[in-house]
Tab-separated table of C-alpha atoms and ligand atoms in Angstrom:
chain	number	residue	atom	x	y	z
X	24	MET	CA	1.651	-0.694	16.920
X	25	SER	CA	-1.626	-2.433	15.987
X	26	SER	CA	-3.411	-4.149	18.993
X	27	TYR	CA	-2.821	-7.472	16.789
X	28	PHE	CA	0.903	-7.488	17.577
X	29	HIS	CA	1.533	-7.435	21.543
X	30	TYR	CA	3.643	-8.577	24.116
X	31	ARG	CA	2.773	-11.493	26.345
X	32	GLY	CA	5.300	-11.393	29.061
X	33	SER	CA	8.501	-10.793	27.314
X	34	GLN	CA	7.481	-12.393	23.920
X	35	LEU	CA	6.118	-10.564	20.747
X	36	TYR	CA	3.061	-12.009	19.548
X	37	VAL	CA	0.792	-11.670	16.246
X	38	GLU	CA	-2.775	-12.640	17.442
X	39	GLN	CA	-2.374	-15.854	19.439
X	40	VAL	CA	1.078	-16.905	17.894
X	41	PRO	CA	4.723	-16.099	19.196
X	42	LEU	CA	6.702	-14.402	16.371
X	43	ALA	CA	9.328	-16.680	17.543
X	44	ASP	CA	7.434	-19.878	16.384
X	45	ILE	CA	6.899	-18.443	13.044
X	46	ALA	CA	10.700	-17.712	12.614
X	47	ALA	CA	11.272	-21.363	13.737
X	48	GLN	CA	9.129	-22.867	11.311
X	49	PHE	CA	9.457	-20.532	8.134
X	50	ASP	CA	12.813	-18.889	8.911
X	51	THR	CA	13.623	-15.164	8.230
X	52	PRO	CA	13.276	-12.773	6.715
X	53	CYS	CA	9.586	-13.288	6.621
X	54	TYR	CA	6.797	-11.076	6.237
X	55	VAL	CA	4.055	-11.692	8.893
X	56	TYR	CA	0.452	-10.632	8.687
X	57	SER	CA	-2.490	-10.472	11.143
X	58	ARG	CA	-5.803	-11.726	9.585
X	59	ALA	CA	-7.899	-9.940	12.038
X	60	ALA	CA	-6.013	-6.699	11.418
X	61	LEU	CA	-6.212	-7.056	7.749
X	62	THR	CA	-10.027	-7.366	8.020
X	63	ASP	CA	-10.438	-4.895	10.692
X	64	GLY	CA	-9.752	-1.701	8.320
X	65	LEU	CA	-12.154	-3.030	5.541
X	66	ARG	CA	-14.880	-3.349	8.346
X	67	GLN	CA	-14.279	0.121	9.495
X	68	PHE	CA	-14.469	1.658	6.198
X	69	THR	CA	-17.762	-0.368	5.401
X	70	GLU	CA	-19.528	0.678	8.470
X	71	ALA	CA	-18.620	4.407	8.056
X	72	LEU	CA	-20.066	4.100	4.593
X	73	ARG	CA	-23.309	2.333	5.623
X	74	GLY	CA	-25.961	4.273	4.168
X	75	HIS	CA	-24.252	5.671	1.101
X	76	GLU	CA	-23.799	3.707	-2.066
X	77	HIS	CA	-19.935	2.650	-2.172
X	78	LEU	CA	-17.293	0.447	-3.262
X	79	ILE	CA	-14.140	0.080	-1.453
X	80	CYS	CA	-11.503	-0.567	-4.403
X	81	TYR	CA	-8.271	-1.825	-2.439
X	82	ALA	CA	-5.086	-0.584	-3.889
X	83	VAL	CA	-3.302	-3.580	-5.084
X	84	LYS	CA	0.032	-2.204	-5.361
X	85	ALA	CA	0.194	-1.851	-1.343
X	86	ASN	CA	0.324	-5.565	-1.085
X	87	SER	CA	-0.631	-7.952	-3.845
X	88	ASN	CA	-0.307	-11.368	-2.150
X	89	LEU	CA	-3.012	-13.519	-3.557
X	90	ALA	CA	-4.227	-14.681	0.164
X	91	ILE	CA	-4.854	-10.805	1.187
X	92	LEU	CA	-6.607	-9.952	-2.203
X	93	ASN	CA	-8.872	-13.033	-1.730
X	94	ILE	CA	-9.526	-12.079	1.896
X	95	PHE	CA	-10.728	-8.719	0.689
X	96	ALA	CA	-12.564	-9.966	-2.329
X	97	ARG	CA	-14.368	-12.355	0.088
X	98	LEU	CA	-15.499	-9.302	2.188
X	99	GLY	CA	-17.040	-7.684	-0.850
X	100	ALA	CA	-14.107	-5.138	-1.778
X	101	GLY	CA	-13.118	-4.355	-5.121
X	102	PHE	CA	-9.632	-3.381	-6.356
X	103	ASP	CA	-7.589	-0.320	-7.686
X	104	ILE	CA	-5.175	-2.079	-10.229
X	105	VAL	CA	-2.409	-0.093	-12.077
X	106	SER	CA	-1.020	-2.933	-14.593
X	107	GLY	CA	-2.382	-5.756	-16.398
X	108	GLY	CA	-0.310	-8.101	-13.770
X	109	GLU	CA	-2.195	-6.585	-10.998
X	110	LEU	CA	-5.697	-7.548	-12.752
X	111	GLN	CA	-4.189	-10.937	-13.233
X	112	ARG	CA	-3.677	-11.267	-9.460
X	113	VAL	CA	-7.051	-10.096	-8.671
X	114	LEU	CA	-8.500	-12.462	-10.957
X	115	ALA	CA	-6.505	-15.332	-9.599
X	116	ALA	CA	-7.462	-14.603	-6.073
X	117	GLY	CA	-11.119	-14.636	-6.973
X	118	GLY	CA	-11.808	-11.154	-7.370
X	119	ASP	CA	-14.647	-9.808	-9.455
X	120	ALA	CA	-13.637	-7.811	-12.566
X	121	ARG	CA	-16.694	-5.802	-12.375
X	122	LYS	CA	-15.409	-4.218	-9.186
X	123	VAL	CA	-12.066	-3.257	-10.678
X	124	VAL	CA	-10.828	0.424	-11.544
X	125	PHE	CA	-7.708	0.625	-13.591
X	126	SER	CA	-5.709	3.744	-12.642
X	127	GLY	CA	-2.171	4.650	-14.010
X	128	VAL	CA	-0.405	6.939	-16.534
X	129	GLY	CA	0.913	4.406	-18.922
X	130	LYS	CA	-1.781	1.933	-19.794
X	131	SER	CA	-0.558	-0.204	-22.741
X	132	VAL	CA	-2.762	-1.335	-25.529
X	133	ALA	CA	-2.295	-4.979	-24.333
X	134	GLU	CA	-3.304	-3.963	-20.650
X	135	ILE	CA	-6.417	-2.014	-21.996
X	136	ARG	CA	-7.554	-5.211	-24.094
X	137	MET	CA	-7.132	-7.428	-21.094
X	138	ALA	CA	-8.973	-5.322	-19.025
X	139	LEU	CA	-11.700	-4.575	-21.542
X	140	ASP	CA	-11.881	-8.732	-22.028
X	141	ALA	CA	-12.321	-9.142	-18.339
X	142	GLY	CA	-14.883	-6.421	-18.098
X	143	ILE	CA	-13.684	-4.037	-15.483
X	144	LEU	CA	-15.941	-1.480	-13.853
X	145	CYS	CA	-13.961	1.481	-15.047
X	146	PHE	CA	-10.529	2.817	-16.565
X	147	ASN	CA	-9.304	5.915	-14.609
X	148	VAL	CA	-8.030	7.967	-17.755
X	149	GLU	CA	-4.937	10.238	-17.134
X	150	SER	CA	-4.615	11.838	-20.387
X	151	ALA	CA	-6.087	12.992	-23.710
X	152	ALA	CA	-3.945	10.385	-25.535
X	153	GLU	CA	-4.999	7.695	-23.404
X	154	LEU	CA	-8.696	8.529	-23.824
X	155	ASP	CA	-8.119	8.360	-27.916
X	156	ARG	CA	-6.136	4.854	-27.320
X	157	LEU	CA	-9.008	3.425	-25.077
X	158	ASN	CA	-11.520	4.573	-27.589
X	159	LYS	CA	-9.767	2.908	-30.479
X	160	VAL	CA	-8.975	-0.309	-28.642
X	161	ALA	CA	-12.736	-0.570	-27.580
X	162	GLU	CA	-13.735	-0.011	-31.358
X	163	SER	CA	-11.161	-2.817	-32.416
X	164	MET	CA	-12.894	-5.203	-30.111
X	165	GLY	CA	-16.435	-4.166	-30.902
X	166	LYS	CA	-16.825	-2.868	-27.258
X	167	ILE	CA	-17.856	0.262	-25.160
X	168	ALA	CA	-15.396	1.185	-22.579
X	169	PRO	CA	-16.455	2.679	-19.449
X	170	ALA	CA	-14.239	5.468	-18.495
X	171	SER	CA	-13.638	8.086	-15.793
X	172	LEU	CA	-11.370	10.969	-16.053
X	173	ARG	CA	-8.617	11.148	-13.145
X	174	VAL	CA	-8.546	14.953	-12.559
X	175	ASN	CA	-5.532	16.492	-11.082
X	176	PRO	CA	-7.208	19.048	-8.472
X	177	ASP	CA	-3.911	20.896	-7.716
X	178	VAL	CA	-4.136	20.320	-3.741
X	179	ASP	CA	-0.995	20.169	-1.733
X	180	ALA	CA	-1.272	16.694	0.168
X	181	LYS	CA	1.365	17.836	2.427
X	182	THR	CA	3.234	14.433	2.138
X	183	HIS	CA	6.569	13.226	1.025
X	184	PRO	CA	7.212	14.726	-2.206
X	185	TYR	CA	7.879	11.372	-3.933
X	186	ILE	CA	4.374	10.179	-2.947
X	187	SER	CA	2.368	13.420	-3.616
X	188	THR	CA	0.402	13.091	-6.738
X	189	GLY	CA	-2.045	16.089	-6.857
X	190	LEU	CA	-0.025	18.863	-7.600
X	191	LYS	CA	0.225	20.789	-11.095
X	192	GLN	CA	4.023	19.654	-11.296
X	193	ASN	CA	3.004	15.773	-10.905
X	194	LYS	CA	2.588	13.458	-14.044
X	195	PHE	CA	-0.804	12.137	-12.791
X	196	GLY	CA	-4.352	12.982	-13.992
X	197	VAL	CA	-5.446	15.761	-16.582
X	198	ALA	CA	-5.240	19.313	-15.764
X	199	TYR	CA	-8.312	20.647	-13.757
X	200	ASP	CA	-8.781	23.295	-16.228
X	201	GLU	CA	-8.921	21.095	-19.232
X	202	ALA	CA	-11.305	18.496	-17.535
X	203	ILE	CA	-14.599	19.941	-18.745
X	204	ALA	CA	-13.253	20.071	-22.365
X	205	LEU	CA	-11.867	16.514	-22.107
X	206	TYR	CA	-15.048	15.152	-20.723
X	207	ARG	CA	-17.026	16.853	-24.002
X	208	ARG	CA	-14.688	15.065	-26.256
X	209	ALA	CA	-15.130	11.647	-24.515
X	210	ARG	CA	-18.836	12.336	-24.638
X	211	ASP	CA	-18.524	12.199	-28.400
X	212	MET	CA	-16.198	9.335	-28.748
X	213	PRO	CA	-18.556	6.295	-30.023
X	214	HIS	CA	-16.636	3.685	-27.845
X	215	LEU	CA	-16.528	5.280	-24.683
X	216	ARG	CA	-19.044	5.492	-22.003
X	217	ILE	CA	-18.508	8.151	-19.398
X	218	THR	CA	-19.022	6.770	-15.744
X	219	GLY	CA	-17.307	8.701	-13.245
X	220	ILE	CA	-14.649	11.210	-12.085
X	221	ASP	CA	-11.483	10.143	-10.144
X	222	CYS	CA	-8.758	11.893	-8.189
X	223	HIS	CA	-5.963	10.801	-5.947
X	224	ILE	CA	-3.914	13.305	-4.287
X	225	GLY	CA	-0.923	11.377	-2.397
X	226	SER	CA	-0.198	8.867	-0.070
X	227	GLN	CA	0.210	8.864	3.879
X	228	LEU	CA	-1.673	11.990	4.300
X	229	THR	CA	-2.059	12.673	7.818
X	230	GLU	CA	-4.687	15.318	7.836
X	231	THR	CA	-8.138	15.444	6.380
X	232	SER	CA	-8.225	19.120	4.796
X	233	PRO	CA	-6.471	18.349	1.923
X	234	PHE	CA	-8.916	15.427	1.085
X	235	ILE	CA	-11.893	17.971	1.706
X	236	ALA	CA	-10.109	20.436	-0.389
X	237	ALA	CA	-9.519	18.032	-3.420
X	238	ALA	CA	-13.269	16.757	-2.976
X	239	GLU	CA	-14.682	20.200	-3.042
X	240	LYS	CA	-12.946	20.944	-6.213
X	241	ILE	CA	-14.091	17.514	-7.941
X	242	LEU	CA	-17.616	17.984	-6.915
X	243	ALA	CA	-17.727	21.647	-8.438
X	244	LEU	CA	-16.826	19.708	-11.810
X	245	VAL	CA	-19.502	17.171	-11.179
X	246	ASP	CA	-21.940	19.987	-11.091
X	247	THR	CA	-20.542	21.761	-13.986
X	248	LEU	CA	-20.731	18.447	-15.797
X	249	ALA	CA	-24.467	17.804	-14.751
X	250	ASP	CA	-25.200	21.569	-16.130
X	251	GLU	CA	-23.678	20.067	-19.672
X	252	GLY	CA	-25.759	16.900	-19.475
X	253	ILE	CA	-22.963	14.859	-18.528
X	254	HIS	CA	-24.402	12.761	-15.681
X	255	LEU	CA	-21.922	10.671	-13.609
X	256	GLU	CA	-22.498	7.327	-11.945
X	257	HIS	CA	-19.786	7.408	-9.257
X	258	ILE	CA	-17.304	9.864	-7.643
X	259	ASP	CA	-13.979	8.196	-6.768
X	260	LEU	CA	-11.898	10.202	-4.288
X	261	GLY	CA	-8.615	8.007	-4.283
X	262	GLY	CA	-6.866	6.561	-1.419
X	263	GLY	CA	-3.916	8.187	0.619
X	264	VAL	CA	-4.958	7.876	4.153
X	265	GLY	CA	-1.920	7.598	6.159
X	266	ILE	CA	-1.082	5.476	9.173
X	267	CYS	CA	1.029	5.671	12.380
X	268	TYR	CA	4.509	4.764	11.839
X	269	ARG	CA	6.121	6.698	14.823
X	270	ASN	CA	4.048	9.392	16.093
X	271	GLU	CA	1.976	10.644	13.354
X	272	THR	CA	-1.674	11.152	14.101
X	273	PRO	CA	-3.841	10.212	11.013
X	274	PRO	CA	-7.602	10.679	10.949
X	275	GLU	CA	-9.415	7.419	11.978
X	276	ILE	CA	-11.040	5.763	8.937
X	277	ALA	CA	-14.469	6.504	10.485
X	278	ASP	CA	-13.633	10.266	10.667
X	279	TYR	CA	-12.072	10.464	7.303
X	280	VAL	CA	-14.883	8.869	5.730
X	281	ALA	CA	-17.219	11.167	7.529
X	282	ALA	CA	-15.498	14.226	6.395
X	283	LEU	CA	-15.772	12.937	2.844
X	284	LEU	CA	-19.582	12.023	3.118
X	285	GLY	CA	-19.893	15.582	4.530
X	286	THR	CA	-18.489	17.100	1.131
X	287	LEU	CA	-21.001	15.158	-0.730
X	288	ARG	CA	-24.017	16.686	0.989
X	289	GLY	CA	-26.724	14.168	0.033
X	290	ARG	CA	-25.567	13.506	-3.484
X	291	SER	CA	-26.451	9.920	-4.819
X	292	GLU	CA	-23.480	9.053	-7.003
X	293	LYS	CA	-21.558	5.860	-5.750
X	294	LEU	CA	-18.636	6.815	-3.609
X	295	ILE	CA	-15.319	4.893	-4.542
X	296	LEU	CA	-12.300	4.796	-2.415
X	297	GLU	CA	-8.871	3.418	-3.219
X	298	PRO	CA	-7.394	2.652	0.229
X	299	GLY	CA	-3.981	0.795	0.132
X	300	ARG	CA	-1.648	1.593	3.151
X	301	VAL	CA	-4.502	2.029	5.655
X	302	LEU	CA	-5.762	-1.372	4.944
X	303	THR	CA	-2.518	-3.394	5.080
X	304	GLY	CA	0.424	-1.158	6.703
X	305	ASN	CA	0.049	-1.962	10.322
X	306	ALA	CA	-1.354	-5.408	9.759
X	307	GLY	CA	2.188	-6.887	8.781
X	308	VAL	CA	5.626	-6.740	10.128
X	309	LEU	CA	8.816	-8.009	8.642
X	310	LEU	CA	10.531	-10.569	10.931
X	311	THR	CA	14.427	-10.646	10.798
X	312	ARG	CA	17.129	-12.288	12.692
X	313	VAL	CA	20.700	-10.503	13.795
X	314	GLU	CA	23.386	-11.939	11.953
X	315	TYR	CA	26.159	-10.048	13.705
X	316	LEU	CA	26.734	-7.286	16.205
X	317	LYS	CA	29.326	-4.860	15.115
X	318	HIS	CA	30.826	-2.259	17.364
X	319	GLY	CA	32.701	0.303	15.236
X	320	GLU	CA	34.492	3.195	16.393
X	321	GLU	CA	31.628	5.653	15.863
X	322	LYS	CA	28.525	3.478	15.564
X	323	ASN	CA	27.267	0.152	16.569
X	324	PHE	CA	25.714	-1.953	13.985
X	325	ALA	CA	23.167	-4.785	14.187
X	326	ILE	CA	23.397	-6.559	10.905
X	327	VAL	CA	20.297	-8.382	10.104
X	328	ASP	CA	18.974	-10.849	7.473
X	329	ALA	CA	16.565	-8.543	6.116
X	330	ALA	CA	17.798	-5.611	3.736
X	331	MET	CA	16.905	-2.952	1.261
X	332	ASN	CA	15.702	-5.595	-1.016
X	333	ASP	CA	13.196	-6.791	1.455
X	334	LEU	CA	11.970	-3.236	2.701
X	335	VAL	CA	13.135	-0.508	0.314
X	336	ARG	CA	10.976	2.552	2.214
X	337	PRO	CA	13.810	3.456	4.618
X	338	ALA	CA	16.394	3.451	2.019
X	339	LEU	CA	14.006	5.319	-0.595
X	340	TYR	CA	12.057	7.645	1.460
X	341	ASP	CA	14.072	7.745	4.750
X	342	ALA	CA	10.972	6.208	6.119
X	343	PHE	CA	10.833	5.270	9.797
X	344	HIS	CA	9.898	1.850	10.840
X	345	GLU	CA	9.537	0.939	14.481
X	346	ILE	CA	11.791	-2.013	15.462
X	347	LEU	CA	11.141	-4.184	18.257
X	348	PRO	CA	12.878	-7.128	19.910
X	349	VAL	CA	10.893	-10.426	19.529
X	350	ALA	CA	12.008	-11.569	23.023
X	351	GLN	CA	12.578	-8.520	25.422
X	352	GLU	CA	15.458	-8.645	27.661
X	353	PRO	CA	14.075	-9.021	31.248
X	354	SER	CA	15.113	-5.861	32.439
X	355	HIS	CA	14.718	-3.844	29.288
X	356	LYS	CA	11.165	-2.712	28.307
X	357	SER	CA	11.068	-1.234	24.917
X	358	ASN	CA	8.446	1.594	24.602
X	359	PRO	CA	7.049	1.144	21.266
X	360	SER	CA	6.119	5.009	20.754
X	361	ASN	CA	9.540	6.274	20.547
X	362	GLY	CA	11.910	3.027	20.632
X	363	ARG	CA	13.836	4.558	23.540
X	364	GLY	CA	14.302	1.859	26.637
X	365	GLY	CA	12.126	2.758	29.406
X	366	GLU	CA	14.338	1.323	32.075
X	367	ARG	CA	17.859	1.573	30.295
X	368	GLU	CA	20.266	-1.041	31.428
X	369	ASN	CA	23.776	-2.508	30.570
X	370	LEU	CA	22.757	-4.710	27.758
X	371	SER	CA	21.309	-1.744	25.633
X	372	SER	CA	23.008	-0.075	22.783
X	373	ILE	CA	22.096	2.349	20.251
X	374	TYR	CA	22.456	0.381	16.893
X	375	GLU	CA	22.309	1.135	13.138
X	376	ILE	CA	19.963	-1.640	12.054
X	377	VAL	CA	21.618	-2.545	8.430
X	378	GLY	CA	21.246	-5.328	6.337
X	379	PRO	CA	24.014	-7.428	4.418
X	380	ILE	CA	23.341	-5.651	0.935
X	381	CYS	CA	26.653	-3.757	-0.549
X	382	GLU	CA	25.391	-0.159	-0.159
X	383	THR	CA	25.509	2.491	2.467
X	384	GLY	CA	21.818	3.044	1.959
X	385	ASP	CA	20.951	-0.486	3.071
X	386	PHE	CA	19.541	0.348	6.275
X	387	ILE	CA	16.126	-0.723	8.043
X	388	GLY	CA	16.593	1.962	10.960
X	389	HIS	CA	19.175	4.431	12.376
X	390	ALA	CA	19.913	4.804	16.187
X	391	ARG	CA	17.677	2.516	17.708
X	392	ASP	CA	17.969	1.733	21.500
X	393	LEU	CA	17.912	-2.074	21.795
X	394	ALA	CA	18.987	-4.590	24.099
X	395	ILE	CA	19.986	-7.493	21.674
X	396	THR	CA	22.414	-10.388	21.396
X	397	PRO	CA	23.503	-11.867	18.207
X	398	GLN	CA	20.825	-14.345	16.661
X	399	ALA	CA	18.076	-12.240	18.271
X	400	LEU	CA	14.927	-11.944	16.453
X	401	LEU	CA	13.400	-8.185	15.499
X	402	ALA	CA	10.307	-7.199	14.150
X	403	VAL	CA	10.107	-4.394	11.810
X	404	LEU	CA	6.708	-2.851	12.452
X	405	SER	CA	4.164	-1.261	10.051
X	406	ALA	CA	5.581	-3.260	7.101
X	407	GLY	CA	2.406	-4.772	5.688
X	408	ALA	CA	1.980	-1.988	2.983
X	409	TYR	CA	4.842	-1.481	0.345
X	410	GLY	CA	6.903	-3.800	1.874
X	411	MET	CA	6.933	-6.912	0.129
X	412	SER	CA	5.164	-5.387	-2.962
X	413	MET	CA	8.236	-3.185	-3.396
X	414	SER	CA	10.772	-6.044	-2.738
X	415	SER	CA	13.456	-7.007	-5.246
X	416	ASN	CA	16.091	-9.687	-5.975
X	417	TYR	CA	19.232	-7.041	-5.572
X	418	ASN	CA	22.319	-9.162	-4.672
X	419	THR	CA	20.625	-12.010	-5.853
X	420	ARG	CA	18.548	-12.324	-2.756
X	421	PRO	CA	15.243	-14.565	-3.056
X	422	ARG	CA	12.366	-12.572	-1.806
X	423	ALA	CA	10.890	-13.396	1.807
X	424	ALA	CA	8.353	-15.860	2.829
X	425	GLU	CA	4.837	-14.405	3.619
X	426	VAL	CA	2.584	-15.691	6.457
X	427	ILE	CA	-0.801	-14.760	7.611
X	428	VAL	CA	-1.693	-15.652	11.276
X	429	ASP	CA	-5.238	-16.168	12.031
X	430	GLY	CA	-5.976	-16.668	15.790
X	431	ILE	CA	-3.600	-19.477	16.700
X	432	ALA	CA	-3.147	-20.735	13.132
X	433	MET	CA	-0.229	-19.997	10.831
X	434	HIS	CA	-0.610	-20.115	6.948
X	435	LEU	CA	2.337	-19.829	4.590
X	436	VAL	CA	0.837	-17.772	1.938
X	437	ARG	CA	4.187	-17.232	-0.141
X	438	GLU	CA	6.997	-19.510	-0.047
X	439	ARG	CA	10.491	-18.083	-0.009
X	440	GLU	CA	11.888	-17.767	-3.190
X	441	THR	CA	14.776	-20.012	-4.338
X	442	VAL	CA	17.811	-18.794	-6.138
X	443	SER	CA	17.261	-21.211	-9.214
X	444	GLN	CA	13.734	-19.389	-9.526
X	445	LEU	CA	15.818	-16.171	-9.729
X	446	TYR	CA	17.991	-17.231	-12.997
X	447	ALA	CA	15.293	-19.459	-14.505
X	448	GLY	CA	14.906	-17.311	-17.584
X	449	GLU	CA	18.416	-16.512	-18.054
X	450	LYS	CA	20.705	-17.951	-20.986
X	451	ILE	CA	24.355	-18.199	-21.343
X	452	ILE	CA	25.275	-17.608	-24.907
X	453	LEU	CA	28.145	-19.302	-26.960
J	1992	LIG	N1	-4.978	5.001	-5.852
J	1992	LIG	C1	-3.783	5.494	-6.589
J	1992	LIG	C2	-4.244	5.857	-7.962
J	1992	LIG	C3	-2.536	5.542	-6.089
J	1992	LIG	O1	-1.705	6.011	-7.047
J	1992	LIG	C4	-2.397	4.934	-4.739
J	1992	LIG	C5	-0.993	5.042	-4.193
J	1992	LIG	C6	-3.397	4.774	-4.013
J	1992	LIG	C7	-4.576	4.521	-4.553
J	1992	LIG	C8	-3.235	3.934	-2.621
J	1992	LIG	O2	-2.739	4.803	-1.660
J	1992	LIG	P1	-2.730	4.514	-0.161
J	1992	LIG	O3	-3.900	4.614	0.274
J	1992	LIG	O4	-1.892	3.413	-0.043
J	1992	LIG	O5	-1.912	5.818	0.227
J	1992	LIG	N2	5.616	3.359	-2.085
J	1992	LIG	C9	5.066	4.435	-1.317
J	1992	LIG	C10	3.553	4.686	-1.704
J	1992	LIG	C11	3.130	5.035	-2.995
J	1992	LIG	C12	1.885	5.495	-3.220
J	1992	LIG	C13	1.262	5.333	-4.558
J	1992	LIG	N3	-0.014	5.372	-5.113
J	1992	LIG	C14	5.240	4.456	0.119
J	1992	LIG	O6	5.986	3.181	0.366
J	1992	LIG	O7	5.162	5.017	0.950
């Protein structure tokens, strides 16, 4: 648990605010973020990179709330986007288009146009066909498009297969062995300007070695390109640093950055990184209330008001999120590291924490030892990345509210959706 979420007595707080106060004011389910936690990660990157020209491009997909983008923009961050929609969010949040890199395998003509109009820093091109399209769209607009090739280094990120992206069998990037030929082709395209090289090998990596292996392979290409007279302005080594959800031991940001800088061995190209999860993941929790306790024949269920539409990671990846009571029962002190009670007592039971959605896969956590009563509030930890941004309206459930806490202040940064908003664009036919 991030130190910005902590117990004071029996009450779970975010910074100086009891989570119970947030539930009372904004209702549940509700995502709650700590501003200090959000800024802390970015500060660590900036400090670790001091002395080397760099740009931290926050991966917007991890959490795209405008307030969060604005906080990062004001701290000087750039952004890694994967859609025209994310670009519009960045601009609406006051982000600087000249600090935006555009990743993704399926950029449409309209999205490329929008990004060229906005004047982004660079397109991370993922295929030969995209290179052709980029050149053509730029030509039609009388512009020169800044381009970098996303190269697939064929490195095993040792993470969940759904979020591993740097292997030959993945759909991402251009094949390592074809990269040089594609750079030559790009050099000859009149409406492209080659600015860099890029890779991203996966997400929630808990070891440094795959990052180093990927960097070494990318840097070997940079040298070959230089021999051909193709000089790059930046090297983008993607995102992917993991966080601790349970008992993982990911590298500290400073150590990860130091390892990457070590591979650069005094090169002068600007280093771009695209962290997402590590900046927001442990800066947010999902606050939910127990609706019912149901004691089944084989299992006990705590049915809560958050569901897979609010937080899909458990259902989709079998991901583990720590779940803590917002008010600890007097004789039951939860141990955040494993969810098991320190001093077991009668009130506690082993619960399946499930949502109201009509799917067996609708669970937030399995077999959690909790001392809870109906109406109790629970905090689902490490939910700040890929929580709200992956939420949906399944079962016509309006999406949750989002609140940022800053010291003693709470700010509603996204109102709870209403049902009428959900069907506003629908029509009945005669
Ligand atoms: N850059 C690119 C090109 C990416 O595709 C991603 C994430 C990132 C940067 C940021 O990676 P991060 O630093 O957050 O690991 N929904 C999954 C994670 C999918 C990640 C997709 N790409 C989850 O909930 O675990």
